[in-house]
Amino acid sequence: MGALMEPPRPGLRRLPGNPVFWVKEWVRSSPGTHIWLLVIGVTSLVIASASEGLGQFLVHRTSSNIHELNEHPLPSLLISGFWIERPESFLLYVVMFELLHANVERWTGTARWLLTVGGAHIAATLASQELVLLAIEGHRLPRSMTHVVDIGVSYGLAAAAGVLTYRLRPPWRYVYFGGVLVFFGIPLVTGATFTDFGHAIALTMGFAAWPLTPAAAAEKPEGTEGTQGPESDRAGGRPPAESGPSGGQERPGGR
């Protein structure tokens, strides 16, 4: 799959052939992803080993539902992203994190990755819970939904899936893009829940993160090359009369 992707960012070391060193370098190049996974592993063990009553208390207390957002807005927004409701699904999340988060973090850098997925998690959570509140006020949902369980990492994964679109080369980029739209779009148009609505917002934010990607930065010189004006021509020794309105060169036809 690596041959289908854009070249890695400058400065990243090539992964060695030794599997042990390969794993170390992979983890080292995507620290945020693996710290996140480690915390989720710990919280999953807590839920798995807790009694049923304690487990239910924990998932409700760490949810970012309407009640918790009103009582503890910042903690509930942050903490809810480090828990999953079904600990037995942890291995599936490991696979998804390695395929999506790790690749995006390695490509864009930890800061930009965190800005994208963290922002998407917060925005999708707030927007989806606002939708629940409007439905409650319109008597389309019971008031008990203010305490609905709303934890998990799926909003961040949806955002990473959106960013990863730009990592692939055409035509695979378009195949992947279509698959992502189908995966998240079908639930949205067939009886969407507030979670499906949140996924759509997070995915859209991932698509909108194009300017933060190395692919966007690589295209900037293509859009400005050959656009020297009269001032730069004079600095290079050519008289303004020779340069013409576009610096004596045709502008490239790129974006």
CSV table of C-alpha atoms in Angstrom, one decimal:
chain,number,residue,atom,x,y,z
A,1,MET,CA,0.0,0.0,0.0
A,2,GLY,CA,3.0,2.3,0.6
A,3,ALA,CA,3.6,2.6,-3.2
A,4,LEU,CA,0.2,4.1,-3.6
A,5,MET,CA,0.8,6.8,-1.1
A,6,GLU,CA,2.6,10.1,-1.3
A,7,PRO,CA,6.3,10.0,-0.3
A,8,PRO,CA,7.0,10.4,3.4
A,9,ARG,CA,7.7,13.8,4.8
A,10,PRO,CA,11.4,14.9,4.7
A,11,GLY,CA,13.2,14.1,7.9
A,12,LEU,CA,11.5,10.8,8.6
A,13,ARG,CA,14.0,8.0,8.8
A,14,ARG,CA,13.4,5.0,6.6
A,15,LEU,CA,12.1,2.1,8.6
A,16,PRO,CA,14.8,-0.7,9.0
A,17,GLY,CA,14.3,-4.3,8.0
A,18,ASN,CA,14.6,-5.7,11.6
A,19,PRO,CA,11.0,-6.2,12.9
A,20,VAL,CA,11.9,-5.1,16.4
A,21,PHE,CA,13.5,-1.9,15.2
A,22,TRP,CA,10.6,-1.4,12.7
A,23,VAL,CA,8.1,-1.5,15.6
A,24,LYS,CA,10.2,0.9,17.7
A,25,GLU,CA,10.5,3.3,14.8
A,26,TRP,CA,6.8,3.1,14.0
A,27,VAL,CA,5.8,3.8,17.5
A,28,ARG,CA,8.4,6.6,17.9
A,29,SER,CA,7.1,8.3,14.7
A,30,SER,CA,3.5,8.3,15.9
A,31,PRO,CA,3.7,8.9,19.7
A,32,GLY,CA,0.3,10.5,20.1
A,33,THR,CA,-1.5,7.6,18.5
A,34,HIS,CA,0.2,5.0,20.8
A,35,ILE,CA,-0.2,7.0,24.0
A,36,TRP,CA,-3.9,7.3,23.1
A,37,LEU,CA,-4.1,3.6,22.5
A,38,LEU,CA,-2.3,2.9,25.8
A,39,VAL,CA,-4.8,5.0,27.8
A,40,ILE,CA,-7.7,3.3,26.0
A,41,GLY,CA,-6.2,0.0,26.9
A,42,VAL,CA,-6.0,0.9,30.6
A,43,THR,CA,-9.6,2.3,30.7
A,44,SER,CA,-10.8,-0.8,28.9
A,45,LEU,CA,-9.2,-3.1,31.5
A,46,VAL,CA,-10.9,-1.0,34.2
A,47,ILE,CA,-14.3,-1.5,32.7
A,48,ALA,CA,-13.7,-5.2,32.0
A,49,SER,CA,-12.7,-5.9,35.6
A,50,ALA,CA,-15.3,-3.7,37.2
A,51,SER,CA,-18.7,-4.9,38.4
A,52,GLU,CA,-21.6,-4.3,36.2
A,53,GLY,CA,-22.9,-1.4,38.4
A,54,LEU,CA,-19.5,0.2,38.6
A,55,GLY,CA,-19.0,-0.2,34.8
A,56,GLN,CA,-22.3,1.5,34.1
A,57,PHE,CA,-21.4,4.3,36.5
A,58,LEU,CA,-18.0,4.9,34.8
A,59,VAL,CA,-19.4,5.0,31.2
A,60,HIS,CA,-22.1,7.4,32.3
A,61,ARG,CA,-19.8,9.6,34.4
A,62,THR,CA,-17.2,9.9,31.6
A,63,SER,CA,-19.8,10.5,28.8
A,64,SER,CA,-20.0,13.8,27.0
A,65,ASN,CA,-23.8,13.9,27.1
A,66,ILE,CA,-26.0,16.9,27.8
A,67,HIS,CA,-26.0,16.4,31.6
A,68,GLU,CA,-22.2,16.0,31.9
A,69,LEU,CA,-21.5,18.8,29.4
A,70,ASN,CA,-23.6,21.1,31.6
A,71,GLU,CA,-22.0,20.0,34.8
A,72,HIS,CA,-18.4,19.4,33.8
A,73,PRO,CA,-18.0,20.8,30.2
A,74,LEU,CA,-14.2,20.6,29.7
A,75,PRO,CA,-13.5,17.3,31.6
A,76,SER,CA,-16.4,15.5,29.8
A,77,LEU,CA,-15.2,16.7,26.4
A,78,LEU,CA,-11.7,15.4,27.0
A,79,ILE,CA,-12.2,12.3,29.1
A,80,SER,CA,-14.9,10.9,26.8
A,81,GLY,CA,-12.3,10.3,24.1
A,82,PHE,CA,-10.3,7.9,26.2
A,83,TRP,CA,-13.0,5.3,26.8
A,84,ILE,CA,-14.8,2.7,24.8
A,85,GLU,CA,-18.1,1.1,25.8
A,86,ARG,CA,-17.2,-2.4,24.8
A,87,PRO,CA,-13.7,-3.5,26.0
A,88,GLU,CA,-13.9,-6.6,23.8
A,89,SER,CA,-13.6,-4.3,20.8
A,90,PHE,CA,-10.2,-3.0,21.9
A,91,LEU,CA,-8.3,-5.1,19.3
A,92,LEU,CA,-10.4,-3.7,16.5
A,93,TYR,CA,-9.6,-0.2,17.7
A,94,VAL,CA,-5.9,-1.1,17.7
A,95,VAL,CA,-6.1,-2.0,14.0
A,96,MET,CA,-8.1,1.1,13.2
A,97,PHE,CA,-5.7,3.4,15.1
A,98,GLU,CA,-2.7,1.9,13.3
A,99,LEU,CA,-4.3,2.2,9.8
A,100,LEU,CA,-5.7,5.7,10.3
A,101,HIS,CA,-4.3,7.6,13.2
A,102,ALA,CA,-0.7,6.4,12.9
A,103,ASN,CA,-0.4,7.0,9.2
A,104,VAL,CA,-1.9,10.5,9.5
A,105,GLU,CA,0.3,11.4,12.4
A,106,ARG,CA,3.4,10.2,10.7
A,107,TRP,CA,2.5,12.1,7.6
A,108,THR,CA,1.3,15.5,9.0
A,109,GLY,CA,3.2,15.5,12.3
A,110,THR,CA,1.8,15.1,15.8
A,111,ALA,CA,0.7,18.7,16.3
A,112,ARG,CA,-1.3,18.9,13.1
A,113,TRP,CA,-2.8,15.5,13.6
A,114,LEU,CA,-3.8,16.3,17.2
A,115,LEU,CA,-5.3,19.6,16.1
A,116,THR,CA,-7.4,17.9,13.4
A,117,VAL,CA,-8.7,14.9,15.3
A,118,GLY,CA,-9.0,16.7,18.6
A,119,GLY,CA,-10.9,19.6,17.0
A,120,ALA,CA,-13.2,17.1,15.2
A,121,HIS,CA,-13.9,15.2,18.4
A,122,ILE,CA,-14.9,18.3,20.2
A,123,ALA,CA,-16.9,19.8,17.4
A,124,ALA,CA,-18.7,16.6,16.5
A,125,THR,CA,-19.6,16.0,20.2
A,126,LEU,CA,-21.0,19.5,20.8
A,127,ALA,CA,-23.0,19.5,17.5
A,128,SER,CA,-24.4,16.0,18.0
A,129,GLN,CA,-25.5,16.7,21.6
A,130,GLU,CA,-27.0,20.0,20.4
A,131,LEU,CA,-29.1,17.9,18.0
A,132,VAL,CA,-30.2,15.7,20.9
A,133,LEU,CA,-31.2,18.7,22.9
A,134,LEU,CA,-33.2,20.1,20.0
A,135,ALA,CA,-35.0,16.8,19.6
A,136,ILE,CA,-35.8,16.6,23.3
A,137,GLU,CA,-37.1,20.2,23.3
A,138,GLY,CA,-39.2,19.3,20.3
A,139,HIS,CA,-40.6,16.2,22.1
A,140,ARG,CA,-39.0,13.8,19.5
A,141,LEU,CA,-36.8,12.2,22.1
A,142,PRO,CA,-37.4,11.4,25.8
A,143,ARG,CA,-35.7,13.7,28.4
A,144,SER,CA,-33.7,10.7,29.6
A,145,MET,CA,-31.5,11.2,26.5
A,146,THR,CA,-29.7,13.9,28.5
A,147,HIS,CA,-27.9,11.0,30.2
A,148,VAL,CA,-27.3,9.0,27.1
A,149,VAL,CA,-23.9,7.2,27.0
A,150,ASP,CA,-21.6,9.2,24.6
A,151,ILE,CA,-18.1,8.0,24.9
A,152,GLY,CA,-15.6,6.6,22.4
A,153,VAL,CA,-13.0,7.5,19.8
A,154,SER,CA,-15.0,7.2,16.6
A,155,TYR,CA,-15.2,10.9,15.9
A,156,GLY,CA,-11.4,11.2,15.9
A,157,LEU,CA,-11.2,8.1,13.6
A,158,ALA,CA,-13.7,9.6,11.2
A,159,ALA,CA,-11.6,12.8,11.0
A,160,ALA,CA,-8.4,10.8,10.4
A,161,ALA,CA,-10.2,8.8,7.7
A,162,GLY,CA,-11.0,12.1,6.0
A,163,VAL,CA,-7.4,13.4,6.1
A,164,LEU,CA,-6.0,10.1,4.9
A,165,THR,CA,-7.8,10.7,1.6
A,166,TYR,CA,-5.0,13.1,0.6
A,167,ARG,CA,-2.3,10.6,1.4
A,168,LEU,CA,-3.2,8.3,-1.4
A,169,ARG,CA,-2.3,8.8,-5.0
A,170,PRO,CA,-5.0,9.0,-7.7
A,171,PRO,CA,-6.8,6.9,-8.8
A,172,TRP,CA,-6.8,5.1,-5.5
A,173,ARG,CA,-7.6,8.4,-3.8
A,174,TYR,CA,-10.9,8.5,-5.5
A,175,VAL,CA,-11.7,4.9,-4.8
A,176,TYR,CA,-10.9,5.4,-1.1
A,177,PHE,CA,-12.9,8.7,-1.1
A,178,GLY,CA,-16.0,6.9,-2.5
A,179,GLY,CA,-15.7,4.1,0.0
A,180,VAL,CA,-15.4,6.5,3.0
A,181,LEU,CA,-18.5,8.4,1.8
A,182,VAL,CA,-20.5,5.2,1.4
A,183,PHE,CA,-19.3,3.9,4.8
A,184,PHE,CA,-20.4,7.0,6.7
A,185,GLY,CA,-23.2,8.1,4.4
A,186,ILE,CA,-25.4,5.0,4.4
A,187,PRO,CA,-26.2,5.2,8.2
A,188,LEU,CA,-26.7,9.0,7.8
A,189,VAL,CA,-29.5,8.6,5.2
A,190,THR,CA,-31.1,5.4,6.7
A,191,GLY,CA,-32.4,6.5,10.1
A,192,ALA,CA,-29.4,8.5,11.4
A,193,THR,CA,-28.7,8.7,15.1
A,194,PHE,CA,-26.9,11.6,16.8
A,195,THR,CA,-23.7,9.5,16.5
A,196,ASP,CA,-24.0,9.2,12.7
A,197,PHE,CA,-24.5,13.0,12.6
A,198,GLY,CA,-21.3,13.4,14.6
A,199,HIS,CA,-19.4,11.1,12.3
A,200,ALA,CA,-20.5,13.2,9.3
A,201,ILE,CA,-19.2,16.4,11.0
A,202,ALA,CA,-15.9,14.8,11.9
A,203,LEU,CA,-15.4,13.4,8.5
A,204,THR,CA,-16.1,16.7,6.9
A,205,MET,CA,-13.5,18.4,9.2
A,206,GLY,CA,-11.0,15.8,8.1
A,207,PHE,CA,-11.6,16.6,4.5
A,208,ALA,CA,-11.3,20.3,5.3
A,209,ALA,CA,-7.9,19.7,6.9
A,210,TRP,CA,-6.3,19.6,3.4
A,211,PRO,CA,-4.3,22.9,4.1
A,212,LEU,CA,-2.6,21.2,7.1
A,213,THR,CA,-1.2,18.3,5.0
A,214,PRO,CA,2.2,18.1,3.3
A,215,ALA,CA,0.4,17.5,0.0
A,216,ALA,CA,-1.0,21.0,0.2
A,217,ALA,CA,2.4,22.5,1.1
A,218,ALA,CA,4.0,20.7,-1.9
A,219,GLU,CA,1.5,22.2,-4.3
A,220,LYS,CA,2.2,25.8,-3.3
A,221,PRO,CA,5.4,26.2,-5.3
A,222,GLU,CA,3.6,24.9,-8.4
A,223,GLY,CA,1.0,27.7,-8.1
A,224,THR,CA,3.6,30.5,-7.7
A,225,GLU,CA,6.5,29.4,-9.9
A,226,GLY,CA,7.2,31.6,-12.8
A,227,THR,CA,5.2,34.5,-11.5
A,228,GLN,CA,8.1,37.0,-11.1
A,229,GLY,CA,7.0,40.6,-11.5
A,230,PRO,CA,8.9,43.7,-12.8
A,231,GLU,CA,10.6,44.3,-9.5
A,232,SER,CA,12.2,40.8,-9.4
A,233,ASP,CA,13.2,41.2,-13.1
A,234,ARG,CA,15.0,44.4,-12.4
A,235,ALA,CA,16.8,42.7,-9.5
A,236,GLY,CA,18.0,40.0,-11.9
A,237,GLY,CA,19.3,42.5,-14.4
A,238,ARG,CA,16.5,42.4,-17.0
A,239,PRO,CA,14.8,45.7,-17.9
A,240,PRO,CA,11.0,45.9,-17.2
A,241,ALA,CA,10.3,46.4,-20.9
A,242,GLU,CA,11.3,42.8,-21.6
A,243,SER,CA,9.3,41.1,-18.9
A,244,GLY,CA,5.8,42.0,-20.0
A,245,PRO,CA,2.8,41.8,-17.8
A,246,SER,CA,3.6,38.4,-16.4
A,247,GLY,CA,7.4,38.7,-15.9
A,248,GLY,CA,8.2,37.4,-19.4
A,249,GLN,CA,7.1,33.8,-18.5
A,250,GLU,CA,3.7,32.1,-18.8
A,251,ARG,CA,2.1,31.1,-15.5
A,252,PRO,CA,1.8,27.4,-15.0
A,253,GLY,CA,-1.6,25.8,-15.4
A,254,GLY,CA,-1.6,24.2,-11.9
A,255,ARG,CA,-4.1,24.9,-9.1
